[in-house]
PDB file of C-alpha atoms in Angstrom:
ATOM      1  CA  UNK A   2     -47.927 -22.767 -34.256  1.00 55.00           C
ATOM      2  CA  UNK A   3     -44.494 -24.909 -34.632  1.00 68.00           C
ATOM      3  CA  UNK A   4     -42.198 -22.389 -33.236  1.00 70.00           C
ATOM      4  CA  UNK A   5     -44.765 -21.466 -30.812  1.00 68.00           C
ATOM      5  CA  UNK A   6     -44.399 -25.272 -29.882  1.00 67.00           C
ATOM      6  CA  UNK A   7     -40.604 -25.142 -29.400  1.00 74.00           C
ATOM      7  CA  UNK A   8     -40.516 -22.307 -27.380  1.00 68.00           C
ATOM      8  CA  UNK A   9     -42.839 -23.815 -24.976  1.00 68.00           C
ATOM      9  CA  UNK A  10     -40.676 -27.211 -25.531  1.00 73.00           C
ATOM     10  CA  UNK A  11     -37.922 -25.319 -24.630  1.00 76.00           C
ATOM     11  CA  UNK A  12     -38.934 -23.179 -21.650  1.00 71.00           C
ATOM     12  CA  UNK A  13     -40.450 -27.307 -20.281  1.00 72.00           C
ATOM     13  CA  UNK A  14     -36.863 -28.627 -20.582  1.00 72.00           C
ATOM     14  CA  UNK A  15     -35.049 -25.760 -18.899  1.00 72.00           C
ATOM     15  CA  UNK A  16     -37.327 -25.867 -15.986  1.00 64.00           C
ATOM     16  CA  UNK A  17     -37.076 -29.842 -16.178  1.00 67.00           C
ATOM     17  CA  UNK A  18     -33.248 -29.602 -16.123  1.00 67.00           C
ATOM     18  CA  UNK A  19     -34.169 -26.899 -12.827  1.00 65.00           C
ATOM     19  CA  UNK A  20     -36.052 -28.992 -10.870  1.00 60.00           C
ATOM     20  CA  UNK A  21     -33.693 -31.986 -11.816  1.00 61.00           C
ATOM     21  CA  UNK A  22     -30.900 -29.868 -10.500  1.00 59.00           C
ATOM     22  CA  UNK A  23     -32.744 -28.977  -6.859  1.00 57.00           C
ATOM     23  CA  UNK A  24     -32.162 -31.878  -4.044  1.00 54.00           C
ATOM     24  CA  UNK A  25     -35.041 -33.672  -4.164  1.00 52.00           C
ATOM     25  CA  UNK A  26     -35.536 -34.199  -0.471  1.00 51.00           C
ATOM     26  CA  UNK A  27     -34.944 -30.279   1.221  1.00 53.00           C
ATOM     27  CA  UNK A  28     -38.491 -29.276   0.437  1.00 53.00           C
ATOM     28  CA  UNK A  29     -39.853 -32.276   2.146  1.00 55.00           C
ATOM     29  CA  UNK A  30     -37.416 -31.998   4.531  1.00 55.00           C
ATOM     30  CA  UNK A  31     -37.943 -28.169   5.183  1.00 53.00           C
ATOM     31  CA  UNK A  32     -41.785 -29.395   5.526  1.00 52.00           C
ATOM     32  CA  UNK A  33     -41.268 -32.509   7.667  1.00 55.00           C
ATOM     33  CA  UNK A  34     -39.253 -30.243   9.977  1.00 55.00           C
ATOM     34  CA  UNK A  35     -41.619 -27.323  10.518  1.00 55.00           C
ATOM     35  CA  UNK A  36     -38.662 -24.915   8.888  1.00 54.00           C
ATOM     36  CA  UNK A  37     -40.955 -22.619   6.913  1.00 56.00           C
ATOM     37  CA  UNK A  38     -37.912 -20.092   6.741  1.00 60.00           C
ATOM     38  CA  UNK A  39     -36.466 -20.985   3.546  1.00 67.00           C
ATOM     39  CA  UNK A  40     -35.046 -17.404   1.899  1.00 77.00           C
ATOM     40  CA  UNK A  41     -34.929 -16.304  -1.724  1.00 84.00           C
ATOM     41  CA  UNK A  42     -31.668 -15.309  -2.994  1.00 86.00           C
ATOM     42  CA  UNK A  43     -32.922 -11.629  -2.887  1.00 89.00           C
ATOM     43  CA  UNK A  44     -33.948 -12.034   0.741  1.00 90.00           C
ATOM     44  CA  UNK A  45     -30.326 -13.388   1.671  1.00 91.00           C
ATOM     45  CA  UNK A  46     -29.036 -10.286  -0.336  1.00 92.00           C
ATOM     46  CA  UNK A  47     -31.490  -7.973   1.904  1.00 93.00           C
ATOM     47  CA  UNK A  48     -30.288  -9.423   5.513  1.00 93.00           C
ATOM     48  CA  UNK A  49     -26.568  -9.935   4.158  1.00 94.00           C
ATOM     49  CA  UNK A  50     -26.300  -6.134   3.288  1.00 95.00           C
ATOM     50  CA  UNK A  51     -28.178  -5.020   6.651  1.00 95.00           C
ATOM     51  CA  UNK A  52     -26.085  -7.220   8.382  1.00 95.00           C
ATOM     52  CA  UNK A  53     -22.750  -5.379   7.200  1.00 94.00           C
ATOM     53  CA  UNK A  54     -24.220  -2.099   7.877  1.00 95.00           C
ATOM     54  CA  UNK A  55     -24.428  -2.105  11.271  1.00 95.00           C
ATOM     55  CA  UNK A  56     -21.599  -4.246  11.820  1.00 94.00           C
ATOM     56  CA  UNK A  57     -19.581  -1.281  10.102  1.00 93.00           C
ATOM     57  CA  UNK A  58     -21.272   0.737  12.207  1.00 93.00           C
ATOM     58  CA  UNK A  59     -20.840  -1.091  15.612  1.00 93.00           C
ATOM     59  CA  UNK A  60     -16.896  -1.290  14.592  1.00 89.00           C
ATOM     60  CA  UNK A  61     -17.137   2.807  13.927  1.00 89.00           C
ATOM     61  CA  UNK A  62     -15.778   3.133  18.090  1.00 88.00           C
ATOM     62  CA  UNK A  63     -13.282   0.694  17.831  1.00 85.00           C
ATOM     63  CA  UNK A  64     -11.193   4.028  16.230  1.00 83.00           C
ATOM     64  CA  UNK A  65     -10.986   4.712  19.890  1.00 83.00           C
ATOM     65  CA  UNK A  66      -7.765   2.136  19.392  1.00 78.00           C
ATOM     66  CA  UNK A  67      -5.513   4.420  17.079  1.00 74.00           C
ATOM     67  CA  UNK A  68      -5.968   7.272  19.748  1.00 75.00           C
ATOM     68  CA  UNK A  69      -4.883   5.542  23.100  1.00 78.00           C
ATOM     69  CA  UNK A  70      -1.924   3.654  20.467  1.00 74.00           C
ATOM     70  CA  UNK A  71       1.332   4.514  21.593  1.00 77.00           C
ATOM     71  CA  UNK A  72       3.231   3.066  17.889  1.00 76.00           C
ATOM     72  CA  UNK A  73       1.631   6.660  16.253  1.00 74.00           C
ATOM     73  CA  UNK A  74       2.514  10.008  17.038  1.00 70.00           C
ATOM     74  CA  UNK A  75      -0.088  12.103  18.528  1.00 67.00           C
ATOM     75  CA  UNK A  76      -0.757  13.892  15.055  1.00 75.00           C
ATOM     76  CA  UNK A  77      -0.927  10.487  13.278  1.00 75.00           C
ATOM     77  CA  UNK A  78      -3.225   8.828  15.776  1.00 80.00           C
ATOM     78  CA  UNK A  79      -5.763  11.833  14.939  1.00 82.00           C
ATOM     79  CA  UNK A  80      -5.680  11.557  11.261  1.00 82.00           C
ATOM     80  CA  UNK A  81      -6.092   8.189  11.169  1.00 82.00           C
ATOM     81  CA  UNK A  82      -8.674   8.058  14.304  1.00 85.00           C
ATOM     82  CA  UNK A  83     -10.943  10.373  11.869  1.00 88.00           C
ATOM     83  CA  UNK A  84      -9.740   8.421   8.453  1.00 88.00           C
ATOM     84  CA  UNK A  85     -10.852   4.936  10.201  1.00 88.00           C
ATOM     85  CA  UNK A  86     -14.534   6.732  11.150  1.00 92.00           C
ATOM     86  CA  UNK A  87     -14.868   8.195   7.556  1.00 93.00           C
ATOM     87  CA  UNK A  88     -14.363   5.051   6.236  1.00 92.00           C
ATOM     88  CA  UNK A  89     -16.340   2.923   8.605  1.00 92.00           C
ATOM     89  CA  UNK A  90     -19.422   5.466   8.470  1.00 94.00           C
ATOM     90  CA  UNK A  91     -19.636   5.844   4.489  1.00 95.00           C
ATOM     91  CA  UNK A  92     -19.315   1.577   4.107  1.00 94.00           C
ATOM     92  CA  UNK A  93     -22.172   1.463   6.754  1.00 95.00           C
ATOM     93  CA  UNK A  94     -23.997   4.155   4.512  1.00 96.00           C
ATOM     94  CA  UNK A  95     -23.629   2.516   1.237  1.00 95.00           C
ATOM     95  CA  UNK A  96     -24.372  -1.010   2.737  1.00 95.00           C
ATOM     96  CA  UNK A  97     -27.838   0.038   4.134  1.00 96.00           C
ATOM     97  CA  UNK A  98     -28.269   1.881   1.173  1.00 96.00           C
ATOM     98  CA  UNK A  99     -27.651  -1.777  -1.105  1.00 95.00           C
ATOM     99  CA  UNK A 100     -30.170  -3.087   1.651  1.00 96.00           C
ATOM    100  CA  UNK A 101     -32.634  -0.562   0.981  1.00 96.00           C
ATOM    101  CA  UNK A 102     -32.589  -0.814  -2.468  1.00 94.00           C
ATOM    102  CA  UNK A 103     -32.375  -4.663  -2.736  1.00 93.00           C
ATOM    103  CA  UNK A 104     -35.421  -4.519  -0.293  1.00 92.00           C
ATOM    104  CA  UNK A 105     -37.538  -2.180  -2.535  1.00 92.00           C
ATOM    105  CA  UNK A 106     -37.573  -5.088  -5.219  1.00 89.00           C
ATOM    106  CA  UNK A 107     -40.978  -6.554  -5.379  1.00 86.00           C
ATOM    107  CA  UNK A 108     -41.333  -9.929  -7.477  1.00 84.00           C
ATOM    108  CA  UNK A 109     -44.878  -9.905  -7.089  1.00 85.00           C
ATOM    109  CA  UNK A 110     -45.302  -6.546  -7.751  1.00 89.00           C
ATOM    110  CA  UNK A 111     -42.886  -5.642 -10.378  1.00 87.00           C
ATOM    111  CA  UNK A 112     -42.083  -7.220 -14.067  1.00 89.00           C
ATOM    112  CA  UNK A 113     -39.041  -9.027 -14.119  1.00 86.00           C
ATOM    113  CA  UNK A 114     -37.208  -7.230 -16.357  1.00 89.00           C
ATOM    114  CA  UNK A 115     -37.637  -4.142 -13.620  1.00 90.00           C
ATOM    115  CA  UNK A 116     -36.618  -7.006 -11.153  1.00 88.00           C
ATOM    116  CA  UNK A 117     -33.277  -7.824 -13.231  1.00 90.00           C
ATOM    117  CA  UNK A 118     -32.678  -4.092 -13.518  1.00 92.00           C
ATOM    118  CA  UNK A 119     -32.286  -3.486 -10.162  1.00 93.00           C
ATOM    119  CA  UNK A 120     -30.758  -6.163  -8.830  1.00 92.00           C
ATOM    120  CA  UNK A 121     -28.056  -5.803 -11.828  1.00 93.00           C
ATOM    121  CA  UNK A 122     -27.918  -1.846 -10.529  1.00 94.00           C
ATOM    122  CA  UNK A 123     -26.836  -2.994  -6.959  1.00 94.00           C
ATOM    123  CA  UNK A 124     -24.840  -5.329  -8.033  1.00 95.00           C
ATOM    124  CA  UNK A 125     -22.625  -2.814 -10.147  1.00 95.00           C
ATOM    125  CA  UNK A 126     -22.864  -0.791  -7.136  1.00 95.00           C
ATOM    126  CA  UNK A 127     -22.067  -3.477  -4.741  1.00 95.00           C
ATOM    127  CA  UNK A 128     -18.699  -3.981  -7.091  1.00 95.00           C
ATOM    128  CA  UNK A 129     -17.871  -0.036  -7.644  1.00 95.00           C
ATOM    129  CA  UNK A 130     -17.759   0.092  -3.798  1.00 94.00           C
ATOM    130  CA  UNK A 131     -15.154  -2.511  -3.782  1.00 94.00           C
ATOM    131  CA  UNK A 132     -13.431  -0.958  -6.444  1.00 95.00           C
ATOM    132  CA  UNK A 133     -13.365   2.209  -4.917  1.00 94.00           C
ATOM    133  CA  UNK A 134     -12.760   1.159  -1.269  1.00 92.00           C
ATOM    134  CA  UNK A 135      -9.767  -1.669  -2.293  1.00 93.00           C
ATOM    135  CA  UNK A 136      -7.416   1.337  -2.924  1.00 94.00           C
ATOM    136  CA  UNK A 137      -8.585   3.374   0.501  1.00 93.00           C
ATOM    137  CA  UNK A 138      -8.072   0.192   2.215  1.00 91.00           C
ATOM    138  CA  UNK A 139      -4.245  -0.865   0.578  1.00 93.00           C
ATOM    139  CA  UNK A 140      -3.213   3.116   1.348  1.00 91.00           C
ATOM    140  CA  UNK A 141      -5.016   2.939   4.808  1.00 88.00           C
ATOM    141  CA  UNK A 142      -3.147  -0.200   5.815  1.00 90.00           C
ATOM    142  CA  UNK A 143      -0.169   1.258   4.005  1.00 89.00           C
ATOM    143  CA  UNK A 144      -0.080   4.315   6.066  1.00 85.00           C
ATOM    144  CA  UNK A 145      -0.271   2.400   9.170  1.00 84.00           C
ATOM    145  CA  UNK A 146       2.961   0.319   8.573  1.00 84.00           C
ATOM    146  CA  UNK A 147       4.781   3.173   7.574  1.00 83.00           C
ATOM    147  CA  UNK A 148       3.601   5.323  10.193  1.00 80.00           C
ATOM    148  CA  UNK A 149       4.510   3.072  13.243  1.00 80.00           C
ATOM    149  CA  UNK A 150       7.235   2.924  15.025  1.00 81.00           C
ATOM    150  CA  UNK A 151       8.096  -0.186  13.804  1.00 80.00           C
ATOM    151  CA  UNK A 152       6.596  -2.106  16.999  1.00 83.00           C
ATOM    152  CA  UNK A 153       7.234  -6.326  15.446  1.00 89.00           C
ATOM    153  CA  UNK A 154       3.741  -7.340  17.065  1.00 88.00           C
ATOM    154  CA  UNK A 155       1.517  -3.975  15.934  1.00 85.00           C
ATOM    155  CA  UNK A 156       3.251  -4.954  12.209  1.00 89.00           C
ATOM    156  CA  UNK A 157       2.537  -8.820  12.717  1.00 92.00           C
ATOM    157  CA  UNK A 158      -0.896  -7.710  13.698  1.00 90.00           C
ATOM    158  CA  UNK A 159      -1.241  -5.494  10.430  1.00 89.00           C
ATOM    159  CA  UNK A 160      -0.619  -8.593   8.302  1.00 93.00           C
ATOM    160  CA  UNK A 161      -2.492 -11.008  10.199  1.00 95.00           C
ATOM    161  CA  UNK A 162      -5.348  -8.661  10.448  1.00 92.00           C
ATOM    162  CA  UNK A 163      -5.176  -7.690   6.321  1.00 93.00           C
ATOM    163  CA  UNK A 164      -4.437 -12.020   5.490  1.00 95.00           C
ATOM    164  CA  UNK A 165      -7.914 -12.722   7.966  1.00 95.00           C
ATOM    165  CA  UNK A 166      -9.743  -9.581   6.314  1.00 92.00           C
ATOM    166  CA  UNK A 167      -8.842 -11.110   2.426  1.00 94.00           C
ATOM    167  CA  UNK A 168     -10.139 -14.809   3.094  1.00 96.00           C
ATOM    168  CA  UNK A 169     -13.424 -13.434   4.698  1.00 95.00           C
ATOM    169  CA  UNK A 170     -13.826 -10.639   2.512  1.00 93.00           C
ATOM    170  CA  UNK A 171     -13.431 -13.258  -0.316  1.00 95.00           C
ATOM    171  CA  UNK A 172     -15.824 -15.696   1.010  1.00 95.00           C
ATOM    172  CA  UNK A 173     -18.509 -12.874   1.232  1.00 94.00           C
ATOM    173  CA  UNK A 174     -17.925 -11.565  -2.151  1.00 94.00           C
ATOM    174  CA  UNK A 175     -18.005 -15.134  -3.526  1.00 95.00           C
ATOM    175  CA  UNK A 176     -21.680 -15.607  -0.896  1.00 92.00           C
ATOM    176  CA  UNK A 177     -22.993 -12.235  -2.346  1.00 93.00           C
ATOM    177  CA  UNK A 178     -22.154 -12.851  -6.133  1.00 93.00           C
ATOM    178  CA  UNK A 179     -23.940 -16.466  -5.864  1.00 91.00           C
ATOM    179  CA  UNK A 180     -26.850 -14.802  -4.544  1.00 90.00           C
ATOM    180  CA  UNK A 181     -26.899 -11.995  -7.722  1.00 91.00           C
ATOM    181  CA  UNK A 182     -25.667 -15.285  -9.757  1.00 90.00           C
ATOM    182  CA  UNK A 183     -29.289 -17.485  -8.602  1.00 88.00           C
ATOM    183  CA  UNK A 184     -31.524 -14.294  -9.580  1.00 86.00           C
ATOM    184  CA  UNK A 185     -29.949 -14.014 -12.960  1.00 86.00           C
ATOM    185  CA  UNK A 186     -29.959 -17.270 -13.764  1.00 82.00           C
ATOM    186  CA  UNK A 187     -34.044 -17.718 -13.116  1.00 63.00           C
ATOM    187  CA  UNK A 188     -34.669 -15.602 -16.067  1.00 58.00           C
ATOM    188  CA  UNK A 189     -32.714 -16.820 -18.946  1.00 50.00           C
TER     189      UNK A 189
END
């Protein structure tokens, strides 16, 4: 009966330190407002990964840019026109895939430890597609400088576009990670 106490003593002062931890005033506040919107972390996940799908797939056309570019050579502006779309079209894939997935978890439905599977699955997966797609992108962007005709704006452009593409690529890994963080962290 003792340890059966401390366990429960336990489990009362994590949750206490929880709640302690939440601002005290955003539920009434959230209530007081009418904002009945408030997400989980798993629904952020869900509308952050279907959000990058289709904007992958709405910048799929933009390739139209590397064949009407005159700083490529009509061969180059092909292979890279196609190389852009391959890329563009298997990110969108893989993103609504992580969407699909991340919206198949049920936490009313499902035990947590099935909840914590999955989740940890598309994170790993989430992180393998960066780890895969880092490389494509450094060769992709490497190819282009050494490919051009050496045009000072199209190169200025290539480094201001890859500097812009690191900080918000890094804000959205560090957003996405949070998320995975706040559903691990619920089930110590």
């Amino acid at each position: 009966m003792n340890n059966t106490d401390n366990f429960l003593s336990e489990d009362w002062q994590k949750l206490s330190k929880r709640i302690s931890g939440l601002t005290p005033d955003k539920t009434l506040q959230d209530i007081s407002s009418g904002n009945f919107r408030r997400q989980t972390a798993l629904q952020r996940l869900a509308g952050r990964y279907r959000r990058f799908s289709i904007m992958a797939l709405c910048c799929t056309p933009t390739a139209i840019v590397f064949l009407n570019s005159s700083v490529f050579t009509y061969q180059n502006r092909v292979y890279f026109f196609l190389f852009y779309i391959a890329v563009m079209l298997s990110v969108s894939a893989y993103d609504w895939w992580l969407y699909r997935k991340i919206s198949s978890i049920s936490v009313a439905e499902m035990p947590v430890i099935e909840v914590l599977r999955k989740a940890w699955m598309c994170r790993k997966r989430h992180l393998q597609l960066i780890a895969y797609f880092l490389p494509v992108d450094i060769l992709f962007i490497g190819l282009m400088f050494t490919l051009s005709d050496g045009n000072i704006y199209f190169l200025c452009g290539i480094i201001a576009g890859t500097v812009a593409g690191l900080v918000m690529g890094m804000k959205n890994l560090r957003s996405f990670m949070g998320d995975y963080r706040e559903i691990f962290e619920c089930n110590d």
